[in-house]
Short mmCIF file of C-alpha atoms in Angstrom, two decimals:
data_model
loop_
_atom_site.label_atom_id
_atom_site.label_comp_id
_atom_site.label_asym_id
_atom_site.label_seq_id
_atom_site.Cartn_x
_atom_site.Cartn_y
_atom_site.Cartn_z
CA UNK A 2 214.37 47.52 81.32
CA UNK A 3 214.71 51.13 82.23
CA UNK A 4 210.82 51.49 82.53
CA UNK A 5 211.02 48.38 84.66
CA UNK A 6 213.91 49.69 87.08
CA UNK A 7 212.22 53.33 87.19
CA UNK A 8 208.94 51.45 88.66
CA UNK A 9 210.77 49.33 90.92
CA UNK A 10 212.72 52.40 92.39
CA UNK A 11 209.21 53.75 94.37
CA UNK A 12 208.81 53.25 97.54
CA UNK A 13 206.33 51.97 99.56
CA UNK A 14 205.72 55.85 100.96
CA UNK A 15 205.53 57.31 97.48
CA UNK A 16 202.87 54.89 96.21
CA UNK A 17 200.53 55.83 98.83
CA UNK A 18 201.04 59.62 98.20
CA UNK A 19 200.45 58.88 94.61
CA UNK A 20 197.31 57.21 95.60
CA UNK A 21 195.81 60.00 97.86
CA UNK A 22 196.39 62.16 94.84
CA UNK A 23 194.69 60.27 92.18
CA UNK A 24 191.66 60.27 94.90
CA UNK A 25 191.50 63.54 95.52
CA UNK A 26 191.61 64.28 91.84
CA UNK A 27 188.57 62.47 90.82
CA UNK A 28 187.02 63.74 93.98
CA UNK A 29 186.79 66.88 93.17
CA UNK A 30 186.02 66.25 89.48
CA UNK A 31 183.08 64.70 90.94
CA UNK A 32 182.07 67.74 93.38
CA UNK A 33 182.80 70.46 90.24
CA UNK A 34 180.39 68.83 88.49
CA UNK A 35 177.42 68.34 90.51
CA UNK A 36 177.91 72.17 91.44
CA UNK A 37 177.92 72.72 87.53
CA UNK A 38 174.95 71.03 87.43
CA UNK A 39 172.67 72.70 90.18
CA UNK A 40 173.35 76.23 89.06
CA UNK A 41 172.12 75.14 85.73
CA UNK A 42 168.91 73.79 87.13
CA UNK A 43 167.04 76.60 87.95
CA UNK A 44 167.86 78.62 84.77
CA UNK A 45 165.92 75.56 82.81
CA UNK A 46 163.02 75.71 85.09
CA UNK A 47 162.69 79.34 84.38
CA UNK A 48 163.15 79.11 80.72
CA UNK A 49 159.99 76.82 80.96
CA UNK A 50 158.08 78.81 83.25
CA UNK A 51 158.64 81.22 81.22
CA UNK A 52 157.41 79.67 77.55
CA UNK A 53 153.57 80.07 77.37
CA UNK A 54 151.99 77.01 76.07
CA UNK A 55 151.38 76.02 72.75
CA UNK A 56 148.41 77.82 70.41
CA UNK A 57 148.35 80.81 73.57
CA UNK A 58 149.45 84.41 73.83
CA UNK A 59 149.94 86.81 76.44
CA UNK A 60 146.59 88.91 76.93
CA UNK A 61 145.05 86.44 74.64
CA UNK A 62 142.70 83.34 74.71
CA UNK A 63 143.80 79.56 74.36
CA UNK A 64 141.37 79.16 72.41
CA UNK A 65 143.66 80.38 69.08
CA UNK A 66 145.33 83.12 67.42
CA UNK A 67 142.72 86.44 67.74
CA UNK A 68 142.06 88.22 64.44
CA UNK A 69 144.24 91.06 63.99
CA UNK A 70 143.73 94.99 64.83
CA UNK A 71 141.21 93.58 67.00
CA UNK A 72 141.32 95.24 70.20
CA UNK A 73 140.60 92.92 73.88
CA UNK A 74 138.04 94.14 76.34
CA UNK A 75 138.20 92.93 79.47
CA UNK A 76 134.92 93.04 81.34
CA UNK A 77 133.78 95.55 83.52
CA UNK A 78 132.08 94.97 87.44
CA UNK A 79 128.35 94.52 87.62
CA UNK A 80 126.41 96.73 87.88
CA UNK A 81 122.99 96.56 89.71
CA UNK A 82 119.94 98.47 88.84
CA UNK A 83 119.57 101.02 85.69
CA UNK A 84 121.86 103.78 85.94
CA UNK A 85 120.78 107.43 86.15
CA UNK A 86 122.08 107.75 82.55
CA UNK A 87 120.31 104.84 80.89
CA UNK A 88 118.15 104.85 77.79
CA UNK A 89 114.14 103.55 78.20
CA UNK A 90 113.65 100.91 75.57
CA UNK A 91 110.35 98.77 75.55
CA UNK A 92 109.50 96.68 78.36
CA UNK A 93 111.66 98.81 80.77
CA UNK A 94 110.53 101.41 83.29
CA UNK A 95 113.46 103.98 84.19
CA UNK A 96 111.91 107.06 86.49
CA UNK A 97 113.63 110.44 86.27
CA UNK A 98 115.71 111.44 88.78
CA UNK A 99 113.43 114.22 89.64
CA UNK A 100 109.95 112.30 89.37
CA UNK A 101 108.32 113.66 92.58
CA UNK A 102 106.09 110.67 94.78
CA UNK A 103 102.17 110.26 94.54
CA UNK A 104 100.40 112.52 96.34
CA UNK A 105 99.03 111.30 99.75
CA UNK A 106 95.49 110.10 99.72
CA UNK A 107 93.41 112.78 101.89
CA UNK A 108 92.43 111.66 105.56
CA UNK A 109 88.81 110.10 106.14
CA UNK A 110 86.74 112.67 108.51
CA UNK A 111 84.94 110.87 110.95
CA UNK A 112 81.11 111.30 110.54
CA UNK A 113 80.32 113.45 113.56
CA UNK A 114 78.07 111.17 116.39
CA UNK A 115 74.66 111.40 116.09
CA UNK A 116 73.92 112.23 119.76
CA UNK A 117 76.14 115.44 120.35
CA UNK A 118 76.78 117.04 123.75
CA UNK A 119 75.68 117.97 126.10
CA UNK A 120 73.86 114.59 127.55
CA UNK A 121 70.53 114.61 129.19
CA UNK A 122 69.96 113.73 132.43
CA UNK A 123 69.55 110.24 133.54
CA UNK A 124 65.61 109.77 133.34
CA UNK A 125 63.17 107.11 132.80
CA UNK A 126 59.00 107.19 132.08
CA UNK A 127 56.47 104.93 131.18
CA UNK A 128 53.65 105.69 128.62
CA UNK A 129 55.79 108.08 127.07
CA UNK A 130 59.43 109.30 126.06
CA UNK A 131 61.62 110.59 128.22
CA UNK A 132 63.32 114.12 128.39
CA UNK A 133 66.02 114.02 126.35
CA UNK A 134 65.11 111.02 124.48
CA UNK A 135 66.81 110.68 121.05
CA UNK A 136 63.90 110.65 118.78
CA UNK A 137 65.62 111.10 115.37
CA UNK A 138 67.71 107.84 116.04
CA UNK A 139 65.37 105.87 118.35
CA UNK A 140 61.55 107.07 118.02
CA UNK A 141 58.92 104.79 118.07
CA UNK A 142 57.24 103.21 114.43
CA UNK A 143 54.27 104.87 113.73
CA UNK A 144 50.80 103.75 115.42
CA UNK A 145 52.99 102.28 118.14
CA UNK A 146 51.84 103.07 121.85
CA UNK A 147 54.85 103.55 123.93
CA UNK A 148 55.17 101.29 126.90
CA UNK A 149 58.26 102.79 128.52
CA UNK A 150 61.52 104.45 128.01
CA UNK A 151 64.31 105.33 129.58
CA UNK A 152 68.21 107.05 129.42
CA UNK A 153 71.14 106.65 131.54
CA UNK A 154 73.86 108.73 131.21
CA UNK A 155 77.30 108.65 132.16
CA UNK A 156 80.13 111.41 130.79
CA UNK A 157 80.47 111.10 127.51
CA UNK A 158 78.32 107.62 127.02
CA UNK A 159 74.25 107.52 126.70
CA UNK A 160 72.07 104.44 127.38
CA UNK A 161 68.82 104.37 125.87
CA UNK A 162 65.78 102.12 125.81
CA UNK A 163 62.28 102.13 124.38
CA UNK A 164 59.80 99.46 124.53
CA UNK A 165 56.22 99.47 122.39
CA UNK A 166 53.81 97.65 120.84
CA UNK A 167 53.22 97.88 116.95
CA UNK A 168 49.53 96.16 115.62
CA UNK A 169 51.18 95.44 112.48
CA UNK A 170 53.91 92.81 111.11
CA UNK A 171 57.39 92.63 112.43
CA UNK A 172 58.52 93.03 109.06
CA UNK A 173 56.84 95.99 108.83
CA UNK A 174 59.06 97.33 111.85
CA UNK A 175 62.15 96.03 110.95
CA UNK A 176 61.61 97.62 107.28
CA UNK A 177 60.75 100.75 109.43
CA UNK A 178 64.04 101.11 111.24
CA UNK A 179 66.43 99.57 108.76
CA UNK A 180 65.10 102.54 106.11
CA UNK A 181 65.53 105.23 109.27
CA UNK A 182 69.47 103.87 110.45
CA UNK A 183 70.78 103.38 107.07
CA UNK A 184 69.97 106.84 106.05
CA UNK A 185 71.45 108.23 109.09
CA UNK A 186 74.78 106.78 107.77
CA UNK A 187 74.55 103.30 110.13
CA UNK A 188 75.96 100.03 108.70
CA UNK A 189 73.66 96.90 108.97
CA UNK A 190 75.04 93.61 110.84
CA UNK A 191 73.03 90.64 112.46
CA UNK A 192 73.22 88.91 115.65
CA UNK A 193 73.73 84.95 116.32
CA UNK A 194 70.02 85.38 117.58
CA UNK A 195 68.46 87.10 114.93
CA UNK A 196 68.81 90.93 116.78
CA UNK A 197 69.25 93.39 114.24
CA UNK A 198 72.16 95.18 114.91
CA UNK A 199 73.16 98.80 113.09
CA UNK A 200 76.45 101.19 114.13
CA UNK A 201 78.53 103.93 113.54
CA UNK A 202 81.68 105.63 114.34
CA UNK A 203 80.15 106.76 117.53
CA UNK A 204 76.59 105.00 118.40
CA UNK A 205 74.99 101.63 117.80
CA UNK A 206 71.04 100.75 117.98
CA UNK A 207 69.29 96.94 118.03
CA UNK A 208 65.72 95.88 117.45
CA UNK A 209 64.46 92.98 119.10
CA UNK A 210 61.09 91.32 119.52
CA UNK A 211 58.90 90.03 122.41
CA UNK A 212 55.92 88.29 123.38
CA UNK A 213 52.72 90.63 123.80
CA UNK A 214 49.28 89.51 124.49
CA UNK A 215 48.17 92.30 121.63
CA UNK A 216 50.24 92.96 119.00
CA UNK A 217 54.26 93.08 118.22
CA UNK A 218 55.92 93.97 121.52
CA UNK A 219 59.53 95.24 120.32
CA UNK A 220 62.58 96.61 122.52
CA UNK A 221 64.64 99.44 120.70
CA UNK A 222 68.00 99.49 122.46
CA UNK A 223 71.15 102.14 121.66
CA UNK A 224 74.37 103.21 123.09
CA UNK A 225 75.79 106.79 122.04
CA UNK A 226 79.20 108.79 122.90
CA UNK A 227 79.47 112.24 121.88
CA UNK A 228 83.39 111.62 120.82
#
């Protein structure tokens, strides 16, 4: 009964207070522990952050425990070539750092020309050679009456021409003058028409044929510079 009187002695006032209270209590019991919570969050996420993973160890490999007293390399950066300091083994090829280069192959000399300076004057004659006609190079095969010849100069460049007639074969002349131009030093070649053709550094010289009533009618023709 005294319980009962005790309860029936609050107010309407008081019960509400008493009500705000009790809400307000479990309020904050509610806020406490959600702050308890957070702050303990990131302490577990570092703990296992911080745990390496199973069967691995710092500086190590995953691959398992490493044998121990033995010491981890890391690798070095590449390298490229030999280095200066490096041992020749077989297959290799390692120059010293003073190995000096091959010696330079010595220049070619030009031959000198075969018709040196100074030039004749322009000129031409028939039944004979000219004044100033190249004869070493150009003279006629012997046996051969000259028909004409002929030279036409211009500074440093010569024009010469010799026609004659040989009794004999053309291959007897062309035997003739490839004998006489490749010991002068000439190089052989061969026109498109059959002209034989030889030159050198500083001349060139052709044989040719022609008709002739008597005979092998042939037409010696040459250029030469003097440089």
């Amino acid at each position: 009964m005294t319980e009962q009187k005790r309860t029936s002695t609050l107010t309407p006032a008081m019960k509400i207070v008493i009500g705000v209270v009790t809400v307000l209590v479990i309020a904050g019991a509610i806020v406490a522990s959600a702050l308890v919570g957070a702050g303990s969050a990131p302490d577990a996420a570092a703990t296992v952050a911080a745990t390496p993973p199973s069967g691995s160890q710092p500086g190590g490999s995953a691959t398992g425990p490493q044998t121990p007293g033995a010491a981890s390399t890391a690798p070095g950066p590449p390298t490229r070539g030999p280095l200066p300091q490096a041992t020749p083994t077989t297959g290799s090829e390692v120059l010293p750092p003073t190995a000096t280069p091959n010696a330079r192959l010595p220049k070619v000399t030009p031959a000198p020309p075969l018709v040196p300076g100074p030039l004749p004057t322009s000129a031409a004659r028939t039944g004979g050679l000219v004044t100033g006609f190249p004869s070493r190079v150009m003279g006629p095969a012997a046996t051969s009456p000259v028909v004409s010849s002929s030279v036409a100069t211009q500074g440093t460049t010569m024009q010469v021409t010799l026609v004659a007639v040989y009794s004999g074969s053309r291959d007897t002349i062309t035997r003739h003058y490839e004998t006489l131009w490749a010991s002068l030093g000439l190089r052989r070649g061969l026109t498109s028409d059959g002209t034989l053709v030889y030159a050198g550094a500083h001349e060139s010289v052709t044989l040719a044929f022609g008709a002739s009533g008597t005979g092998n009618r042939y037409t010696l023709y040459g250029v030469f510079r003097t440089k």
